[in-house]
Structure formats: C-alpha cells, structure tokens
Short mmCIF file of C-alpha atoms and ligand atoms in Angstrom, two decimals:
data_model
loop_
_atom_site.label_atom_id
_atom_site.label_comp_id
_atom_site.label_asym_id
_atom_site.label_seq_id
_atom_site.Cartn_x
_atom_site.Cartn_y
_atom_site.Cartn_z
CA MET A 1 -31.19 -97.06 6.92
CA ARG A 2 -30.38 -94.75 4.04
CA MET A 3 -31.78 -91.65 5.70
CA ILE A 4 -29.79 -92.26 8.90
CA ALA A 5 -26.55 -92.40 6.93
CA PHE A 6 -27.36 -88.98 5.50
CA ALA A 7 -28.48 -87.59 8.87
CA ASN A 8 -25.20 -88.79 10.40
CA ARG A 9 -23.25 -86.92 7.81
CA ASN A 10 -25.22 -83.73 8.50
CA THR A 11 -24.67 -84.04 12.25
CA LYS A 12 -20.94 -84.28 11.67
CA GLU A 13 -20.84 -81.33 9.28
CA ILE A 14 -22.72 -79.14 11.76
CA ILE A 15 -20.96 -80.02 14.99
CA ARG A 16 -17.53 -79.99 13.42
CA ASP A 17 -17.91 -76.32 12.63
CA PRO A 18 -16.70 -74.66 15.83
CA LEU A 19 -18.32 -71.32 14.98
CA ASN A 20 -21.68 -73.05 14.91
CA LEU A 21 -21.19 -74.39 18.40
CA ILE A 22 -19.78 -71.21 19.89
CA PHE A 23 -22.57 -69.03 18.55
CA GLY A 24 -25.39 -71.50 18.81
CA LEU A 25 -24.68 -72.63 22.31
CA GLY A 26 -22.78 -69.65 23.68
CA PHE A 27 -24.84 -66.69 22.53
CA PRO A 28 -28.07 -67.56 24.38
CA LEU A 29 -25.99 -68.20 27.48
CA VAL A 30 -24.40 -64.78 27.25
CA LEU A 31 -27.84 -63.21 26.83
CA ILE A 32 -29.15 -64.85 29.98
CA LEU A 33 -26.14 -63.80 32.00
CA LEU A 34 -26.12 -60.25 30.67
CA LEU A 35 -29.82 -59.62 31.14
CA SER A 36 -29.72 -61.12 34.61
CA VAL A 37 -26.97 -58.72 35.58
CA ILE A 38 -29.03 -55.83 34.23
CA GLN A 39 -32.07 -57.23 36.00
CA ALA A 40 -30.15 -57.24 39.27
CA ASN A 41 -29.58 -53.50 38.94
CA ILE A 42 -32.73 -52.32 37.21
CA PRO A 43 -35.52 -54.83 37.90
CA VAL A 44 -37.92 -55.35 34.98
CA GLU A 45 -40.73 -57.86 35.29
CA LEU A 46 -40.08 -59.18 31.77
CA PHE A 47 -36.51 -60.13 32.60
CA GLN A 48 -37.18 -62.07 35.76
CA ILE A 49 -35.35 -65.34 35.32
CA GLN A 50 -38.53 -67.46 35.05
CA ARG A 51 -39.79 -65.25 32.22
CA LEU A 52 -36.46 -64.50 30.61
CA THR A 53 -35.20 -68.07 30.27
CA PRO A 54 -38.08 -69.48 28.18
CA GLY A 55 -37.79 -66.44 25.91
CA VAL A 56 -34.07 -66.87 25.42
CA THR A 57 -34.39 -70.59 24.75
CA VAL A 58 -36.89 -69.83 21.99
CA PHE A 59 -34.74 -67.01 20.65
CA GLY A 60 -31.78 -69.41 20.63
CA LEU A 61 -33.69 -71.56 18.17
CA SER A 62 -33.08 -68.89 15.52
CA PHE A 63 -29.66 -70.46 15.33
CA MET A 64 -31.26 -73.76 14.40
CA THR A 65 -32.92 -71.96 11.49
CA LEU A 66 -29.52 -70.66 10.52
CA PHE A 67 -27.87 -74.10 10.83
CA SER A 68 -30.43 -75.90 8.73
CA ALA A 69 -30.60 -73.14 6.13
CA THR A 70 -26.82 -72.94 5.85
CA ILE A 71 -26.20 -76.64 5.43
CA ILE A 72 -28.88 -77.03 2.75
CA ALA A 73 -27.85 -73.91 0.88
CA LYS A 74 -24.19 -74.93 0.97
CA ASP A 75 -25.01 -78.44 -0.18
CA ARG A 76 -27.13 -77.13 -3.01
CA GLY A 77 -24.18 -75.09 -4.20
CA SER A 78 -21.83 -78.06 -4.12
CA SER A 79 -21.83 -81.08 -6.36
CA LEU A 80 -22.17 -83.43 -3.38
CA LEU A 81 -25.92 -82.99 -3.38
CA GLN A 82 -26.01 -83.63 -7.14
CA ARG A 83 -24.20 -86.85 -6.46
CA LEU A 84 -26.61 -87.79 -3.70
CA TYR A 85 -29.53 -87.10 -6.06
CA THR A 86 -28.24 -89.99 -8.17
CA THR A 87 -28.52 -92.36 -5.20
CA PRO A 88 -31.72 -93.98 -3.88
CA LEU A 89 -32.26 -91.19 -1.30
CA THR A 90 -35.74 -89.66 -1.66
CA ALA A 91 -36.82 -86.05 -1.08
CA VAL A 92 -38.35 -87.09 2.24
CA ASP A 93 -35.06 -88.78 3.23
CA PHE A 94 -33.28 -85.54 2.49
CA ILE A 95 -35.66 -83.37 4.51
CA ILE A 96 -35.77 -85.69 7.53
CA GLY A 97 -32.03 -86.18 7.23
CA TYR A 98 -31.51 -82.45 7.49
CA THR A 99 -34.05 -82.01 10.31
CA LEU A 100 -33.19 -84.83 12.71
CA PRO A 101 -29.61 -83.85 13.56
CA ILE A 102 -30.67 -80.36 14.60
CA VAL A 103 -33.33 -81.39 17.12
CA PRO A 104 -30.82 -82.74 19.68
CA ILE A 105 -28.68 -79.62 19.25
CA ALA A 106 -31.77 -77.53 20.06
CA VAL A 107 -32.45 -79.63 23.15
CA VAL A 108 -28.86 -79.34 24.34
CA GLN A 109 -28.96 -75.60 23.86
CA CYS A 110 -32.16 -75.42 25.89
CA VAL A 111 -30.74 -77.59 28.69
CA ILE A 112 -27.62 -75.42 28.88
CA CYS A 113 -29.77 -72.31 29.23
CA TYR A 114 -31.79 -73.87 32.05
CA ILE A 115 -28.67 -75.02 33.87
CA ALA A 116 -27.40 -71.45 33.74
CA ALA A 117 -30.80 -70.19 34.87
CA VAL A 118 -30.80 -72.50 37.87
CA PHE A 119 -27.46 -71.04 38.92
CA LEU A 120 -29.01 -67.61 38.56
CA GLY A 121 -31.82 -68.52 40.91
CA LEU A 122 -34.44 -70.35 38.84
CA GLU A 123 -36.34 -72.74 41.04
CA ILE A 124 -35.97 -76.38 39.97
CA THR A 125 -39.46 -77.68 39.29
CA VAL A 126 -41.03 -80.24 37.02
CA GLY A 127 -41.82 -77.25 34.81
CA VAL A 128 -38.20 -77.14 33.68
CA LEU A 129 -38.60 -80.65 32.35
CA TYR A 130 -41.73 -79.69 30.46
CA ALA A 131 -40.03 -76.61 29.06
CA VAL A 132 -37.23 -78.78 27.66
CA LEU A 133 -39.74 -81.29 26.33
CA PHE A 134 -41.88 -78.68 24.57
CA ILE A 135 -38.83 -77.09 22.99
CA ILE A 136 -38.86 -80.08 20.60
CA PRO A 137 -42.05 -79.14 18.69
CA VAL A 138 -40.99 -75.50 18.80
CA SER A 139 -37.59 -76.39 17.36
CA LEU A 140 -39.35 -78.14 14.47
CA LEU A 141 -40.88 -74.81 13.52
CA TYR A 142 -37.52 -73.05 13.48
CA ILE A 143 -35.78 -75.89 11.65
CA ALA A 144 -38.56 -76.01 9.04
CA LEU A 145 -38.08 -72.29 8.44
CA GLY A 146 -34.41 -72.98 7.83
CA LEU A 147 -35.15 -75.85 5.46
CA LEU A 148 -37.37 -73.56 3.45
CA CYS A 149 -34.85 -70.70 3.36
CA GLY A 150 -32.04 -73.08 2.48
CA SER A 151 -34.07 -74.55 -0.38
CA VAL A 152 -34.79 -71.12 -1.83
CA PHE A 153 -31.69 -69.02 -1.21
CA ASN A 154 -28.00 -69.62 -1.82
CA ASP A 155 -25.56 -69.79 1.06
CA LYS A 156 -24.61 -66.09 0.87
CA GLN A 157 -28.24 -64.94 0.88
CA VAL A 158 -29.02 -67.28 3.74
CA GLY A 159 -26.65 -65.39 6.04
CA GLY A 160 -28.53 -62.16 5.43
CA ILE A 161 -32.05 -63.46 5.26
CA CYS A 162 -32.03 -66.07 8.01
CA GLY A 163 -29.17 -64.63 10.02
CA ALA A 164 -30.35 -61.06 10.11
CA LEU A 165 -33.89 -60.58 8.85
CA LEU A 166 -35.59 -63.65 10.23
CA THR A 167 -33.77 -63.51 13.55
CA ASN A 168 -34.82 -59.93 14.07
CA LEU A 169 -38.35 -60.48 12.91
CA SER A 170 -38.85 -63.48 15.14
CA ALA A 171 -37.30 -61.57 18.05
CA TRP A 172 -39.46 -58.45 17.69
CA LEU A 173 -42.66 -60.35 17.18
CA SER A 174 -42.07 -62.79 20.03
CA GLY A 175 -42.63 -60.71 23.13
CA ILE A 176 -39.26 -61.82 24.46
CA TRP A 177 -37.55 -58.46 24.56
CA PHE A 178 -40.51 -56.15 25.15
CA ASP A 179 -44.09 -56.62 26.14
CA LEU A 180 -46.27 -56.67 23.00
CA ASP A 181 -49.01 -54.86 24.98
CA LEU A 182 -46.73 -51.84 25.11
CA VAL A 183 -47.03 -51.49 21.34
CA GLY A 184 -50.45 -53.03 20.94
CA GLY A 185 -52.63 -52.39 17.92
CA LEU A 186 -51.79 -53.87 14.56
CA PHE A 187 -48.30 -54.88 15.65
CA LYS A 188 -49.67 -57.04 18.40
CA ASP A 189 -52.32 -58.51 16.11
CA ILE A 190 -49.71 -59.45 13.55
CA ALA A 191 -47.53 -60.98 16.26
CA TYR A 192 -50.37 -63.19 17.43
CA VAL A 193 -51.10 -64.41 13.91
CA LEU A 194 -47.48 -65.47 13.59
CA PRO A 195 -46.15 -68.42 15.60
CA PHE A 196 -43.24 -66.81 17.44
CA VAL A 197 -45.10 -65.25 20.35
CA HIS A 198 -47.08 -68.47 20.76
CA ALA A 199 -43.83 -70.40 21.02
CA VAL A 200 -42.60 -68.09 23.78
CA GLU A 201 -45.88 -68.13 25.68
CA LEU A 202 -46.03 -71.90 25.38
CA GLU A 203 -42.61 -72.19 26.98
CA ARG A 204 -43.40 -69.62 29.66
CA SER A 205 -46.63 -71.34 30.64
CA VAL A 206 -45.23 -74.86 30.91
CA LEU A 207 -42.23 -73.65 32.87
CA ASN A 208 -44.49 -71.94 35.35
CA GLY A 209 -46.86 -74.89 35.60
CA ASP A 210 -49.78 -73.23 33.82
CA PHE A 211 -51.21 -75.73 31.38
CA SER A 212 -54.51 -73.98 30.64
CA ASN A 213 -53.42 -72.41 27.34
CA VAL A 214 -50.77 -74.89 26.33
CA PHE A 215 -52.65 -76.53 23.51
CA GLU A 216 -53.82 -73.30 21.98
CA HIS A 217 -50.22 -72.14 21.66
CA LEU A 218 -48.98 -75.57 20.65
CA TRP A 219 -51.41 -75.81 17.73
CA TRP A 220 -50.28 -72.45 16.40
CA VAL A 221 -46.68 -73.58 16.52
CA LEU A 222 -47.32 -77.04 15.08
CA ALA A 223 -49.62 -75.82 12.35
CA TYR A 224 -46.99 -73.36 11.16
CA ALA A 225 -44.27 -76.01 11.47
CA VAL A 226 -46.22 -78.52 9.39
CA VAL A 227 -47.22 -76.05 6.71
CA ILE A 228 -43.69 -74.66 6.39
CA LEU A 229 -42.26 -78.17 6.36
CA ILE A 230 -44.57 -79.19 3.52
CA VAL A 231 -43.70 -76.08 1.53
CA ALA A 232 -40.02 -76.79 2.22
CA ILE A 233 -40.34 -80.35 0.92
CA LEU A 234 -42.13 -79.15 -2.22
CA THR A 235 -39.55 -76.45 -2.80
CA PHE A 236 -36.71 -78.87 -2.25
CA LEU A 237 -38.31 -81.35 -4.59
CA ARG A 238 -38.72 -78.69 -7.25
CA GLN A 239 -35.09 -77.63 -7.21
CA MET A 240 -34.04 -81.30 -7.07
CA LYS A 241 -35.96 -82.02 -10.28
CA LYS A 242 -35.00 -78.84 -12.08
CA MET B 1 -27.83 -107.14 -24.54
CA THR B 2 -28.46 -103.42 -24.51
CA ALA B 3 -27.61 -101.49 -21.33
CA VAL B 4 -28.33 -97.95 -22.48
CA ARG B 5 -30.78 -97.06 -25.21
CA ILE B 6 -31.11 -93.37 -26.04
CA GLU B 7 -33.81 -92.26 -28.47
CA GLY B 8 -33.95 -88.65 -29.64
CA LEU B 9 -32.84 -87.26 -26.31
CA THR B 10 -32.93 -83.46 -26.27
CA LYS B 11 -32.20 -80.86 -23.62
CA LYS B 12 -32.97 -77.24 -24.28
CA TYR B 13 -31.96 -74.45 -21.94
CA LYS B 14 -33.31 -70.96 -22.51
CA ASP B 15 -31.07 -70.04 -25.39
CA VAL B 16 -29.04 -73.18 -26.06
CA THR B 17 -29.81 -76.70 -27.11
CA ALA B 18 -27.30 -78.56 -24.96
CA VAL B 19 -28.21 -81.98 -26.34
CA ASP B 20 -29.90 -82.19 -29.70
CA ASN B 21 -31.86 -85.29 -30.68
CA LEU B 22 -29.26 -87.78 -29.49
CA SER B 23 -29.81 -91.44 -30.33
CA LEU B 24 -27.41 -94.12 -29.26
CA THR B 25 -27.22 -97.62 -27.81
CA ILE B 26 -24.58 -99.01 -25.52
CA ASP B 27 -24.21 -102.72 -24.83
CA LYS B 28 -23.95 -104.37 -21.44
CA GLY B 29 -20.37 -104.52 -20.23
CA GLU B 30 -19.26 -102.04 -22.84
CA LEU B 31 -17.02 -99.06 -22.12
CA PHE B 32 -18.33 -96.14 -24.08
CA SER B 33 -16.56 -92.78 -24.20
CA LEU B 34 -18.34 -89.55 -25.00
CA LEU B 35 -15.90 -87.16 -26.61
CA GLY B 36 -16.32 -83.58 -27.67
CA VAL B 37 -15.01 -80.08 -27.19
CA ASN B 38 -16.09 -77.93 -24.24
CA GLY B 39 -19.81 -77.35 -24.24
CA ALA B 40 -20.55 -80.22 -26.61
CA GLY B 41 -23.21 -81.59 -24.28
CA LYS B 42 -21.41 -84.55 -22.67
CA THR B 43 -22.16 -83.63 -19.06
CA THR B 44 -25.75 -82.73 -19.89
CA THR B 45 -26.20 -86.15 -21.48
CA ILE B 46 -24.87 -87.85 -18.35
CA LYS B 47 -27.08 -85.68 -16.15
CA MET B 48 -30.17 -86.65 -18.09
CA LEU B 49 -29.24 -90.34 -18.01
CA SER B 50 -28.65 -90.18 -14.26
CA CYS B 51 -32.02 -88.45 -13.74
CA ILE B 52 -30.74 -85.22 -12.20
CA VAL B 53 -31.80 -83.15 -15.17
CA SER B 54 -35.05 -83.87 -16.97
CA ALA B 55 -35.00 -84.19 -20.73
CA THR B 56 -36.89 -81.63 -22.80
CA SER B 57 -37.91 -84.44 -25.14
CA GLY B 58 -36.86 -87.91 -26.12
CA LYS B 59 -36.44 -91.13 -24.21
CA ALA B 60 -33.70 -93.20 -22.69
CA PHE B 61 -33.65 -96.59 -21.03
CA LEU B 62 -31.04 -97.91 -18.62
CA ASN B 63 -31.19 -101.69 -18.36
CA GLY B 64 -34.77 -101.35 -19.48
CA ASN B 65 -35.78 -98.61 -17.02
CA SER B 66 -37.03 -95.34 -18.46
CA ILE B 67 -35.34 -92.15 -17.24
CA ASN B 68 -38.71 -90.44 -17.49
CA ASP B 69 -40.75 -92.91 -15.44
CA ASP B 70 -38.50 -95.22 -13.43
CA SER B 71 -35.98 -92.81 -11.91
CA ASP B 72 -36.19 -94.58 -8.53
CA LYS B 73 -35.19 -97.88 -10.08
CA ILE B 74 -32.44 -96.21 -12.08
CA LYS B 75 -30.95 -94.59 -8.99
CA SER B 76 -30.47 -98.00 -7.44
CA ILE B 77 -28.49 -99.38 -10.39
CA ILE B 78 -26.26 -96.45 -11.37
CA ALA B 79 -23.35 -94.57 -9.89
CA VAL B 80 -22.02 -91.23 -11.04
CA SER B 81 -18.67 -89.57 -10.57
CA PRO B 82 -19.55 -85.96 -11.44
CA GLN B 83 -17.30 -83.66 -13.42
CA GLU B 84 -16.80 -81.53 -10.32
CA THR B 85 -15.34 -83.35 -7.37
CA ALA B 86 -18.22 -84.20 -5.07
CA VAL B 87 -17.19 -85.05 -1.52
CA ALA B 88 -18.47 -84.02 1.91
CA PRO B 89 -15.70 -81.63 3.05
CA GLY B 90 -16.25 -81.94 6.79
CA LEU B 91 -16.10 -85.71 6.75
CA THR B 92 -13.02 -87.91 6.69
CA VAL B 93 -12.24 -90.06 3.68
CA LYS B 94 -13.59 -93.11 5.50
CA GLU B 95 -16.75 -91.31 6.57
CA ASN B 96 -17.35 -90.20 2.99
CA LEU B 97 -17.16 -93.80 1.85
CA GLU B 98 -19.40 -94.88 4.74
CA LEU B 99 -21.92 -92.26 3.66
CA MET B 100 -22.12 -93.77 0.19
CA CYS B 101 -22.43 -97.30 1.60
CA GLY B 102 -25.15 -96.05 3.93
CA VAL B 103 -27.24 -94.36 1.26
CA HIS B 104 -27.07 -97.52 -0.78
CA GLY B 105 -28.30 -99.53 2.16
CA PHE B 106 -25.22 -101.74 2.65
CA SER B 107 -24.90 -103.78 5.84
CA LYS B 108 -22.12 -102.96 8.34
CA GLU B 109 -20.00 -105.92 7.25
CA LYS B 110 -20.45 -105.18 3.58
CA SER B 111 -19.58 -101.50 4.08
CA LYS B 112 -16.44 -102.48 5.93
CA SER B 113 -15.21 -104.85 3.26
CA LYS B 114 -16.13 -102.47 0.42
CA ILE B 115 -14.29 -99.60 2.12
CA ALA B 116 -11.22 -101.79 2.61
CA GLU B 117 -11.39 -102.87 -1.02
CA LEU B 118 -11.81 -99.38 -2.45
CA SER B 119 -9.18 -97.76 -0.27
CA ARG B 120 -6.72 -100.41 -1.41
CA LEU B 121 -7.76 -100.01 -5.04
CA LEU B 122 -7.35 -96.22 -5.03
CA SER B 123 -4.48 -96.16 -2.46
CA LEU B 124 -6.55 -94.17 0.01
CA ASP B 125 -5.17 -95.98 3.06
CA GLU B 126 -2.74 -93.27 4.15
CA ILE B 127 -5.36 -90.55 4.05
CA ILE B 128 -8.31 -92.57 5.27
CA LYS B 129 -8.59 -90.55 8.51
CA LYS B 130 -8.01 -87.14 6.93
CA LYS B 131 -10.82 -84.68 6.36
CA ALA B 132 -11.84 -84.65 2.71
CA GLY B 133 -11.91 -80.84 2.60
CA LYS B 134 -8.24 -80.71 3.60
CA LEU B 135 -6.99 -82.99 0.81
CA SER B 136 -5.32 -81.76 -2.35
CA GLY B 137 -7.48 -81.53 -5.47
CA GLY B 138 -6.18 -84.75 -6.97
CA TRP B 139 -6.77 -86.72 -3.79
CA GLN B 140 -10.29 -85.34 -3.46
CA ARG B 141 -10.78 -86.49 -7.03
CA ARG B 142 -9.69 -90.02 -6.17
CA LEU B 143 -12.05 -90.08 -3.24
CA SER B 144 -14.82 -88.78 -5.46
CA ILE B 145 -14.23 -91.66 -7.86
CA ALA B 146 -14.03 -94.19 -5.04
CA MET B 147 -17.43 -92.93 -3.86
CA ALA B 148 -18.89 -93.78 -7.26
CA LEU B 149 -17.23 -97.19 -7.49
CA ILE B 150 -18.19 -98.31 -3.99
CA SER B 151 -21.88 -98.79 -4.71
CA GLU B 152 -21.41 -101.72 -7.13
CA PRO B 153 -23.45 -100.14 -9.92
CA GLU B 154 -24.68 -101.91 -13.02
CA ILE B 155 -24.00 -98.77 -15.02
CA LEU B 156 -21.22 -96.39 -14.08
CA PHE B 157 -20.95 -92.81 -15.33
CA LEU B 158 -17.53 -91.17 -15.07
CA ASP B 159 -17.49 -87.52 -16.11
CA GLU B 160 -13.84 -86.63 -16.78
CA PRO B 161 -12.57 -89.04 -14.14
CA THR B 162 -8.88 -88.36 -14.71
CA LEU B 163 -9.17 -84.56 -14.55
CA GLY B 164 -6.54 -83.22 -12.17
CA LEU B 165 -4.87 -86.57 -11.46
CA ASP B 166 -1.10 -86.97 -11.62
CA VAL B 167 0.42 -89.31 -14.21
CA ILE B 168 0.68 -92.23 -11.84
CA ALA B 169 -2.80 -91.87 -10.39
CA ARG B 170 -4.12 -91.59 -13.91
CA SER B 171 -2.50 -94.78 -15.08
CA GLU B 172 -3.68 -96.56 -11.93
CA LEU B 173 -7.20 -95.38 -12.61
CA TRP B 174 -6.93 -96.68 -16.16
CA ASP B 175 -6.03 -100.07 -14.74
CA ILE B 176 -9.03 -99.99 -12.44
CA ILE B 177 -11.32 -99.01 -15.29
CA ARG B 178 -9.88 -101.73 -17.54
CA ASP B 179 -10.48 -104.20 -14.77
CA LEU B 180 -14.15 -103.17 -14.54
CA LYS B 181 -14.61 -103.46 -18.29
CA GLY B 182 -16.85 -106.32 -19.24
CA LYS B 183 -18.23 -106.58 -15.71
CA ILE B 184 -20.28 -103.40 -15.68
CA THR B 185 -21.32 -100.88 -18.29
CA ILE B 186 -19.24 -97.72 -18.19
CA VAL B 187 -19.96 -94.39 -19.83
CA LEU B 188 -17.13 -91.93 -19.48
CA THR B 189 -16.16 -88.56 -20.85
CA THR B 190 -12.63 -87.35 -21.30
CA HIS B 191 -10.55 -84.79 -23.13
CA TYR B 192 -7.54 -87.13 -23.30
CA MET B 193 -7.68 -88.80 -26.68
CA GLU B 194 -5.04 -91.40 -25.93
CA GLU B 195 -7.09 -92.38 -22.90
CA ALA B 196 -10.25 -92.74 -24.93
CA GLU B 197 -8.48 -94.76 -27.58
CA ALA B 198 -6.79 -97.07 -25.11
CA LEU B 199 -9.79 -97.77 -22.90
CA SER B 200 -12.94 -97.57 -24.98
CA ASP B 201 -14.78 -100.27 -26.81
CA ARG B 202 -16.60 -97.55 -28.69
CA VAL B 203 -16.56 -93.77 -28.68
CA GLY B 204 -19.14 -91.16 -29.61
CA ILE B 205 -18.02 -87.75 -30.80
CA MET B 206 -20.33 -84.85 -30.01
CA ARG B 207 -20.48 -81.23 -31.07
CA ASP B 208 -23.21 -78.70 -30.33
CA GLY B 209 -25.28 -81.41 -28.71
CA LYS B 210 -25.26 -83.65 -31.76
CA LEU B 211 -23.58 -86.97 -32.27
CA LEU B 212 -21.19 -86.55 -35.22
CA ALA B 213 -19.64 -90.00 -35.25
CA CYS B 214 -19.87 -93.20 -33.30
CA GLY B 215 -17.86 -96.41 -33.46
CA THR B 216 -14.74 -98.22 -32.31
CA PRO B 217 -11.56 -96.12 -32.21
CA ASN B 218 -10.39 -97.98 -35.32
CA GLU B 219 -13.62 -97.24 -37.17
CA ILE B 220 -13.28 -93.58 -36.23
CA LYS B 221 -9.73 -93.49 -37.55
CA SER B 222 -10.58 -95.14 -40.84
CA LYS B 223 -13.61 -92.89 -41.19
CA ALA B 224 -11.33 -89.88 -40.91
CA ASN B 225 -8.73 -91.60 -43.01
CA THR B 226 -5.88 -91.18 -40.54
CA GLU B 227 -3.74 -93.42 -38.33
CA ASN B 228 -3.86 -90.96 -35.43
CA PHE B 229 -6.94 -91.00 -33.22
CA GLU B 230 -6.49 -87.42 -32.04
CA LYS B 231 -6.20 -86.19 -35.61
CA ALA B 232 -9.32 -88.16 -36.49
CA PHE B 233 -11.16 -86.49 -33.62
CA ILE B 234 -10.05 -83.04 -34.73
CA LYS B 235 -11.02 -83.69 -38.34
CA ILE B 236 -14.47 -84.90 -37.34
CA VAL B 237 -15.15 -82.06 -34.91
CA LYS B 238 -13.98 -79.47 -37.42
CA GLY B 239 -16.37 -80.90 -39.97
CA GLU B 240 -13.66 -82.03 -42.38
CA VAL B 241 -15.18 -85.50 -42.45
CA ILE B 242 -18.75 -86.13 -43.38
N1 ATP C 1 -27.89 -75.32 -16.23
C1 ATP C 1 -27.64 -74.83 -17.44
N2 ATP C 1 -28.27 -73.71 -17.87
C2 ATP C 1 -28.04 -73.20 -19.10
N3 ATP C 1 -27.18 -73.76 -19.98
C3 ATP C 1 -26.51 -74.86 -19.62
C4 ATP C 1 -26.70 -75.45 -18.33
N4 ATP C 1 -25.91 -76.55 -18.25
C5 ATP C 1 -25.26 -76.64 -19.43
N5 ATP C 1 -25.60 -75.61 -20.26
C6 ATP C 1 -25.11 -75.39 -21.62
O1 ATP C 1 -25.25 -76.59 -22.34
C7 ATP C 1 -24.16 -76.79 -23.21
C8 ATP C 1 -23.54 -78.15 -22.96
O2 ATP C 1 -22.90 -78.17 -21.69
P1 ATP C 1 -22.21 -79.46 -21.09
O3 ATP C 1 -21.83 -79.14 -19.70
O4 ATP C 1 -23.09 -80.62 -21.30
O5 ATP C 1 -20.93 -79.59 -21.98
P2 ATP C 1 -19.72 -80.60 -21.87
O6 ATP C 1 -19.67 -81.33 -23.16
O7 ATP C 1 -19.82 -81.41 -20.64
O8 ATP C 1 -18.49 -79.61 -21.78
P3 ATP C 1 -17.11 -79.71 -20.96
O9 ATP C 1 -16.18 -80.49 -21.78
O10 ATP C 1 -16.68 -78.30 -20.87
O11 ATP C 1 -17.41 -80.30 -19.64
C9 ATP C 1 -23.22 -75.61 -22.97
O12 ATP C 1 -23.43 -74.68 -23.98
C10 ATP C 1 -23.64 -75.08 -21.64
O13 ATP C 1 -23.41 -73.70 -21.59
MG1 MG C 2 -18.70 -81.65 -18.97
#
C-alpha cells in the first residue's frame, strides 16, 4: 500500500536519529528514577510510584509531539515532500503515514517506564496492561498536536514551540508535577478544559483499577485528538495546495 | 497525438508574474526543452503542470487530464525530478528507490526488478547501501533522477537534471534520456545549450514568464540567423530577434 511505504520511510527517519531515541526513551526513565530517589528521602503522595509512573508516561508523550512536528516541518522545508506531492499519495496518506510510525514508539516508551517502575516497587497488576493499552489513544492526541505544529511552523520554530512551550504547558496543566488543587481557581478550571490533565487521570485510574471515570477522561482526550487531527489535515492540505 | 496542451497558463505571485499567458503544445514521445535565463519561469511552469502549484489562470492538459480538475489522475501518470535534489536523507539509496516504488503501488517483484534496472542504468550499484544524506551532491542528484525514472511515467519532467553532474555522469544521463525519447514524453529544463540542442526535438525559449520562441533547434537557429545555437538563444533572449 502506498501509505505504508511512506510510513516505513518515516519510521526509519525517526529511529535512525540517535538523539531522538536517547531523549525520547531515556528522559522519562531518568525522571522516574530521579523522582523515586527523592521520594525515598522526602515522601510526597504525588510521587508515589503508582501515581508518578502514569504521569511520566503521559509527559513522555511530549516527545512524540516533538518527533511528529520535527519530521513534518523538516520535510516541508525539503524538496522531498514536493516530490512526493507529485505522486499518487493523498493528504490522508500523508497524515496517517506520519502518525502510524510514532504510535509504537509511544507504546515502547510507556512499556520501558513501567518496567523501570516495577523494579522500583510498582505492583504488577492487570492495571499495568490497561495503562499501556490506553496510552495509545492518549498518544494520538500528542501526535496530532505535533502534526499540527509541524504543518504550521518551520523546523527551527518547531524546536521552540513544541520543544519548549508546548512541553511546559502540557506539563504544568497536567497535574503530574504538582496537585492542581494546590493552585485551584481559574488555573485549575483551565486545566480541566484542556485534555492534558484528563490524559494523566485516565492513566492513573486504569493503572489503579478504577474504571468509574475512565470514559469521561477518554472522551476529553479523544475529542481533542480528533479535532486537532482534522485541523492538522486541513492545514497540511492547505500548505500542500499553496 | 498531443501529450501536453497549455492554454494561457499564468502564475502570479504577489509582485511578480512568474509565468505569463503561456500557450504551448507538446506531442507524445517528444522531448521538449524549456530554456531561459534565471527567473524566466521554467520551474514555475513545471510546478503548475505537475500540480504542486496552482495556476492563477489558464488551463493545461496532460494526456487529456486537466491540471485544474484531474490532479489525482495526473499524479499517477507523471514523474518529476525537481530542480533541487529531493531524496530522503536518512534512507539508503535502495530504500529511497523502494519508497518511490511503494508510493506508486508497485508489487514486490516489480519493485525489485525496477530497482535493479535503475541502479544499473545510473551506476548506483556501488552506493546502493549507503545513506542518501551521506552521498556527494552529484550522487544525490543521480539518485534523485533515478527516483523520477523508476515510476514508469507517461510524462517525465526533468528540472535541470544535469546540474552538478560530472562530465561522464552527464553524458551517461544524456544517453539514458536519448533512450527514453520516443517512448515517453519528456519536458526538461537546462542551462546547457549544447545539451538542449543535442537532445531536444523542440525547444521553447522563455523570458519574464513569456514564451519568446518555440521550434526545433534548427528553426531557432535560422530564426536568429546564426549557425550557433547558443548565439541564437542569446540573440532571442536579448530581444535582438523579433
Ligand atoms: N514561491 C514563490 N513566491 C514568489 N515568487 C516566486 C516563487 N517562486 C518563484 N517565484 C518567482 O517567479 C519567477 C520565476 O521563477 P522560476 O523558479 O520559475 O524561474 P526559473 O526559470 O526556473 O529560473 P532558474 O533558471 O533560476 O531555475 C522568479 O522571478 C521568482 O522569483
Ligand atoms: Mg528553475
């Protein structure tokens, strides 16, 4: 299939960049280790391994945003994409071709985090399996954000906007690093209108076997993912036809 | 039989008219060279014909398909070698060729035989396993051309194909192009007048987006009243011939 050929190429371009792998897979791991060490000395409820790990796995998805944004932005700046525009690939082929390769990377990253967490004392339950499973829809949200950024900004801007701004924003508004109740007010309200905190709470609940609120969080995440994906496709299409 | 019919094709950018009311027909199997000084509008013409840039006004038909309405059909019958080398840097030479076979929907067997054929034709065998991004400019160029040839197009656009090639590679490419003549329709641009004269059935000379002269190299020479094709070109572009 045409799209698969393009997706294959994207997989290769991403995993052959060693920096991608080191940061994408290594950074979340370092975070888990570091915070667990701190936790061992100064216990904080938020950083208990069964609360910390789902948070870090979601935070790690910021790298997926960065990967997808970077590859699109770089391609747009090169004449390769121009060449591919003259082939039978459609806009949907392009978008799926950029998305698909990143999903498995997100899953691998998540699995690595949970393996580390188990070594640090996380109990092995069926919840771990669910957490890995539900990271897939969550990763779609983060990848879609990257597709959109990559279709709008050039590869230099992407580093700043996705790499710094979006990563920070999604981290602050996610409830991973501090309890949103501590700030409360408007900040908390904004956070709950955005999808990031829902993604984290979704992961935390399924890991801990609490399925009562799963769908509420999941819809937030999926709705954002779908809307952003559609906007990304339209944006991509527009610059393709320009 | 007409392969390319261009009727009043115009492309305006904010402050420049890159292509100005261009009308032209090219026969099936013909090799047509677009000549002109830098900025004459050659690349823009090719971009409009290959549906990556939309025309401001005017029409064009490729084997009967309109660039305005049937771009999907057109993309399945053309191939373009862009002016800038367009290869996937992280992929090997072979993988780049596989990518093009894939996006054109070739079967495994067909891809294999086409890759063998093209790597023999453009002497890519020695570098077939090397990463495209690590090749010298000229070798990337050869790969870029191979990627256009591999898809068995009905109409082939070559935008300055011999740019950056050494003398031997250039003469080999001429042989390949000569060999394709008559089988498929080829539209190429070049700044090498001896190349245009030797290869083309007909040439079109452009300046400021307009077609100044069009005909066989011999017709161009007699029009400019000189035995030397390059002198004829210069006379026409400088406006010394009406
Ligand atoms: N995207 C663009 N935006 C604005 N102007 C453009 C754009 N692309 C081309 N132009 C202008 O259109 C004109 C024709 O450019 P084009 O690239 O078609 O020339 P060319 O004949 O291919 O030249 P060269 O021999 O240098 O490749 C130039 O004046 C160029 O500056
Ligand atoms: Mg040009």
